[in-house]
Coordinates of C-alpha atoms and ligand atoms in Angstrom, one line a residue:
M9 CA 124.5 26.2 98.6
G10 CA 127.4 27.8 96.0
L11 CA 128.3 26.2 92.3
V12 CA 128.6 22.6 91.4
I13 CA 130.5 22.4 88.1
G14 CA 133.6 19.9 87.2
S15 CA 133.8 18.3 83.9
H16 CA 134.4 15.3 81.4
V17 CA 137.0 13.2 83.2
S18 CA 139.5 10.6 82.0
Y19 CA 139.0 6.6 84.1
K20 CA 141.4 4.7 83.7
N21 CA 141.8 0.6 85.0
D22 CA 144.7 1.1 87.1
T23 CA 143.8 4.3 89.0
Q24 CA 139.6 3.9 88.4
L25 CA 137.7 6.7 90.3
L26 CA 140.8 7.6 92.4
G27 CA 142.5 9.7 89.2
S28 CA 139.1 10.6 88.2
V29 CA 139.3 13.0 91.3
Y30 CA 143.4 13.7 90.9
E31 CA 141.9 14.7 87.4
A32 CA 139.6 17.5 88.8
V33 CA 141.4 18.6 91.7
R34 CA 143.3 19.6 88.9
Y35 CA 140.5 21.8 87.3
K36 CA 139.9 23.3 90.5
A37 CA 135.9 21.5 89.6
N38 CA 134.0 20.5 92.9
T39 CA 132.1 16.8 90.4
F40 CA 133.5 15.5 87.5
M41 CA 131.7 12.9 84.9
F42 CA 133.5 10.2 83.7
Y43 CA 133.1 6.9 81.6
T44 CA 134.0 3.2 83.1
G45 CA 136.5 3.1 80.3
A46 CA 136.4 4.1 76.6
P47 CA 133.1 5.7 75.4
Q48 CA 133.2 4.0 71.9
N49 CA 133.1 0.5 73.0
T50 CA 132.4 -2.5 75.8
K51 CA 135.7 -3.4 77.2
R52 CA 135.3 -2.4 81.2
G53 CA 137.5 -3.9 83.8
S54 CA 137.0 -4.9 87.0
I55 CA 136.7 -2.4 90.5
S56 CA 138.8 -2.4 93.0
D57 CA 137.4 -0.6 96.2
E58 CA 140.6 0.0 97.6
L59 CA 141.3 2.8 94.8
T60 CA 137.2 3.8 95.8
Y61 CA 138.4 4.7 99.3
K62 CA 140.8 6.4 98.7
A63 CA 138.5 8.6 95.8
Y64 CA 136.3 9.4 98.5
E65 CA 138.9 10.4 100.3
L66 CA 140.6 13.0 98.7
M67 CA 136.8 13.7 97.9
K68 CA 136.0 14.6 101.2
E69 CA 139.3 16.6 101.5
N70 CA 138.3 18.7 98.4
D71 CA 134.9 19.3 98.7
M72 CA 133.2 17.1 96.0
A73 CA 129.8 15.5 97.2
L74 CA 129.4 11.8 95.3
E75 CA 125.9 12.5 94.9
N76 CA 127.2 15.5 92.6
V77 CA 129.6 12.8 90.0
I78 CA 128.0 11.6 86.5
C79 CA 128.7 8.8 85.0
H80 CA 128.1 8.7 80.9
A81 CA 127.4 5.5 79.0
P82 CA 129.3 4.2 76.2
Y83 CA 127.9 5.8 72.6
I84 CA 127.1 2.0 71.6
I85 CA 124.1 1.2 74.0
N86 CA 121.7 1.7 71.6
L87 CA 118.0 0.5 73.0
C88 CA 116.1 1.8 69.5
N89 CA 118.3 -1.0 67.9
D90 CA 116.0 -4.2 67.2
D91 CA 119.7 -6.4 67.0
N92 CA 121.5 -4.9 69.4
F93 CA 118.6 -4.7 72.1
D94 CA 119.9 -7.5 74.4
F95 CA 123.3 -6.7 73.9
S96 CA 122.0 -2.9 74.9
V97 CA 119.9 -3.5 78.1
S98 CA 122.3 -6.5 79.3
F99 CA 125.2 -4.1 78.6
L100 CA 123.4 -0.8 80.3
K101 CA 122.2 -3.0 83.7
Q102 CA 126.3 -4.1 83.8
E103 CA 126.8 -0.1 84.1
V104 CA 124.2 0.4 86.6
I105 CA 126.0 -1.9 88.6
R106 CA 129.2 -0.5 88.4
C107 CA 127.7 2.9 89.5
E108 CA 126.3 1.4 92.2
Q109 CA 129.9 0.2 92.7
L110 CA 131.5 3.2 92.6
G111 CA 128.7 4.7 94.1
V112 CA 127.8 7.1 91.6
T113 CA 124.2 7.8 91.5
K114 CA 123.6 9.4 88.1
L115 CA 124.1 7.4 84.9
V116 CA 123.7 10.2 81.6
L117 CA 122.6 8.1 78.0
H118 CA 122.0 9.1 75.1
P119 CA 118.4 8.1 74.6
G120 CA 119.4 6.0 70.8
S121 CA 119.3 6.4 67.2
S122 CA 116.2 5.1 65.2
V123 CA 117.9 4.6 62.4
G124 CA 115.7 2.2 59.6
L125 CA 112.9 2.0 62.9
E126 CA 109.9 3.9 62.4
R127 CA 110.2 6.7 65.1
N128 CA 107.6 4.9 67.8
H129 CA 108.8 1.9 67.0
A130 CA 112.3 2.9 68.3
I131 CA 110.9 5.4 71.3
A132 CA 108.4 1.7 72.1
N133 CA 111.8 -0.2 72.6
I134 CA 113.9 2.9 74.9
I135 CA 111.0 2.1 77.0
K136 CA 110.8 -1.6 76.7
G137 CA 115.0 -1.4 77.4
L138 CA 114.9 0.5 80.0
N139 CA 111.8 -0.7 81.8
I140 CA 114.0 -3.7 82.3
V141 CA 117.2 -2.1 83.5
L142 CA 114.9 -0.2 85.8
D143 CA 112.7 -3.3 87.1
D144 CA 114.3 -3.2 90.9
D145 CA 116.1 -1.2 93.3
H146 CA 119.5 -0.4 92.5
N147 CA 120.2 3.8 94.2
V148 CA 121.5 4.7 90.3
C149 CA 119.1 6.8 88.3
I150 CA 119.8 7.0 85.0
C151 CA 119.9 10.6 83.1
L152 CA 118.0 10.6 79.4
E153 CA 119.9 13.0 77.4
T154 CA 118.8 16.0 75.5
M155 CA 120.0 15.4 71.9
S156 CA 120.8 17.8 68.8
G157 CA 119.0 16.0 66.7
K158 CA 121.8 14.6 64.5
G159 CA 120.7 11.9 62.2
T160 CA 117.9 10.0 63.7
E161 CA 118.9 10.6 67.4
V162 CA 115.4 10.6 69.4
G163 CA 115.6 13.0 72.5
K164 CA 115.8 16.1 70.2
T165 CA 112.8 17.3 72.1
F166 CA 111.0 17.6 75.6
E167 CA 108.5 15.9 74.0
E168 CA 109.9 13.1 72.7
I169 CA 112.2 12.6 76.5
K170 CA 108.6 13.4 78.3
T171 CA 107.0 10.3 75.8
I172 CA 109.8 8.3 76.7
I173 CA 109.7 9.3 80.3
A174 CA 105.6 8.6 80.8
G175 CA 106.7 4.6 79.8
I176 CA 108.9 4.1 82.6
K177 CA 107.6 2.6 85.3
N178 CA 110.0 3.3 88.1
K179 CA 109.7 7.2 88.0
K180 CA 112.3 7.6 90.9
R181 CA 115.1 6.1 88.7
I182 CA 114.6 8.1 85.3
A183 CA 116.1 11.8 84.6
V184 CA 117.2 14.0 81.9
C185 CA 120.2 15.6 81.2
L186 CA 120.4 18.9 78.9
D187 CA 123.0 19.8 77.1
T188 CA 123.5 22.9 75.9
C189 CA 125.0 22.5 72.8
H190 CA 122.7 19.7 72.0
I191 CA 119.4 22.2 72.7
N192 CA 121.1 25.2 70.6
D193 CA 121.5 22.9 68.0
A194 CA 118.0 21.3 68.1
G195 CA 116.8 24.8 68.0
Y196 CA 116.0 26.0 71.6
D197 CA 117.2 29.6 72.2
V198 CA 120.1 29.7 75.2
S199 CA 119.8 32.9 75.2
K200 CA 116.2 33.3 76.2
I201 CA 117.1 30.1 79.0
D202 CA 113.4 31.3 80.9
D203 CA 111.9 30.2 78.6
V204 CA 113.6 27.2 77.9
L205 CA 113.5 26.0 81.5
D206 CA 109.7 27.4 81.4
S207 CA 108.8 24.5 78.5
F208 CA 110.8 21.9 80.0
D209 CA 108.6 22.3 83.1
K210 CA 105.7 22.5 81.2
I211 CA 106.5 19.1 79.2
I212 CA 108.9 17.1 81.8
G213 CA 108.7 18.9 85.2
L214 CA 112.3 20.5 86.3
S215 CA 112.0 18.6 89.4
Y216 CA 113.3 15.4 86.7
L217 CA 116.5 18.0 85.7
K218 CA 119.2 16.5 87.6
C219 CA 122.1 16.8 85.0
I220 CA 123.6 19.8 82.9
H221 CA 125.9 19.7 79.8
I222 CA 127.8 22.9 79.8
N223 CA 129.1 23.7 75.9
D224 CA 128.9 26.5 73.8
S225 CA 128.0 25.0 70.1
K226 CA 129.9 25.3 66.7
N227 CA 127.4 25.4 64.7
E228 CA 123.8 28.1 65.1
L229 CA 120.4 27.4 66.5
G230 CA 118.2 24.7 65.0
S231 CA 121.3 22.8 62.4
H232 CA 121.2 19.8 63.9
K233 CA 124.8 18.9 64.3
D234 CA 126.5 18.4 67.5
R235 CA 129.9 20.3 67.5
H236 CA 130.8 21.3 70.7
A237 CA 132.8 24.9 71.3
N238 CA 134.6 25.9 73.8
I239 CA 132.7 28.2 76.5
G240 CA 132.5 31.5 74.8
Y241 CA 133.4 30.9 71.1
G242 CA 130.7 29.9 69.8
T243 CA 127.7 30.7 68.2
I244 CA 125.9 30.8 72.1
G245 CA 127.9 33.3 73.8
F246 CA 129.7 33.4 77.0
D247 CA 127.2 35.4 78.9
N248 CA 123.9 33.4 76.9
I249 CA 126.8 30.5 78.7
I250 CA 126.8 32.0 82.2
G251 CA 123.1 32.7 82.0
V252 CA 122.1 29.5 82.2
I253 CA 124.8 29.0 84.5
Y254 CA 124.0 31.3 87.4
N255 CA 120.1 30.1 87.1
K256 CA 118.6 30.3 90.1
R257 CA 116.1 27.6 89.0
L258 CA 119.2 25.3 88.1
E259 CA 121.1 25.7 91.8
G260 CA 122.4 22.4 92.7
I261 CA 122.6 20.8 89.7
P262 CA 125.7 19.5 88.9
M263 CA 126.7 21.7 85.6
I264 CA 129.6 19.2 83.6
L265 CA 131.6 20.7 80.7
E266 CA 132.5 18.4 77.7
T267 CA 134.1 20.9 75.2
P268 CA 136.6 20.3 73.7
Y269 CA 140.8 20.2 74.0
I270 CA 142.6 22.5 72.8
G271 CA 146.0 23.6 71.2
E272 CA 148.2 23.2 68.0
Y273 CA 148.5 20.1 66.8
D274 CA 151.4 18.2 66.0
E275 CA 152.0 15.6 63.8
D276 CA 150.7 12.7 66.1
K277 CA 148.5 15.1 67.4
N278 CA 150.0 14.9 70.8
K279 CA 150.3 18.8 71.7
I280 CA 146.3 19.4 72.9
Y281 CA 145.3 20.2 76.1
P282 CA 142.2 20.5 78.5
P283 CA 140.2 23.4 78.7
Y284 CA 138.5 22.4 82.1
R285 CA 140.6 24.6 85.0
F286 CA 140.4 28.1 82.6
E287 CA 136.6 27.4 81.4
I288 CA 136.0 27.0 85.0
D289 CA 137.8 30.1 86.1
M290 CA 136.2 31.9 83.2
I291 CA 132.7 30.8 85.1
R292 CA 133.6 31.7 88.8
N293 CA 134.7 35.2 87.5
K294 CA 132.1 35.4 85.1
K295 CA 135.0 36.8 82.9
F296 CA 135.5 36.0 79.6
N297 CA 138.9 35.0 78.8
N298 CA 140.0 35.7 75.3
N299 CA 143.5 34.7 75.5
L300 CA 142.3 30.9 76.5
L301 CA 144.9 29.1 74.0
N302 CA 147.8 30.8 75.2
D303 CA 147.3 30.3 78.6
I304 CA 146.8 26.4 78.5
R305 CA 149.8 26.6 76.2
S306 CA 151.7 27.5 78.6
Y307 CA 150.3 26.7 81.9
Y308 CA 150.7 22.5 80.2
K309 CA 154.3 23.8 79.0
Ligands
FE7 FE1 126.4 12.5 75.8
FE8 FE1 126.5 15.9 76.3
ZN9 ZN1 127.1 16.7 72.3

């Protein structure tokens, strides 16, 4: 089994999944992650099965498996919040149905932010909401993302994730997405990935791990900041990131880059480019590219 590596790609209403696959192919990826619309809002168009079938054909030509494709739920879903609870539940449910229609089986979700609520109350709300959403037999698994602990985010420790999972009735539809930037910022030392995985296994169980977000971090271990850096350009470092990607225990799990676009900003902030084609190259070659910016500039010129 080889690497399953890709990045966040765009999803536009006129090209839908087909456009996402084209973008992933340009990055020489063999999987990808997308949002079904803008991550900050809930405007969503209807899905064209014709575009979906074309996307499947293009995936087949490029050795991409549907089971490795990831969808990310929008940030505005917050199951913690009493006021937004009904909205968040119904939107998440619709998101699951959209995934099912696209044939996508993994939906990444931020557990939520407790804001003014007492932590246990917030976690109880998350469990309640997920049990409503997961109370049917759709073939879509919700992957709870490990968070950095910025503000009042829930999910900054493996124990919190475990507590949520323990409350879920439909266990076959719940999983975890590990984000390397987030765990670094939460205080887990990625340079000792085997210790981190031991702890994950003991507390949650490695069988729950179904997606990995590969990001370097702009901030120190335990900073609770959540700012992603390009691979090898942050505090985690290239060798430690490679240590995660090629770890035997993580073989076959889809790995998704969510690193920032780079380039020089003009007045319209237009001249920034996706780094993924070059980061995926670095990862496949296991060789750090200290000339990322120039390579990207000349490629996209
Ligand atoms: Fe995320
Ligand atoms: Fe992430
Ligand atoms: Zn993040």
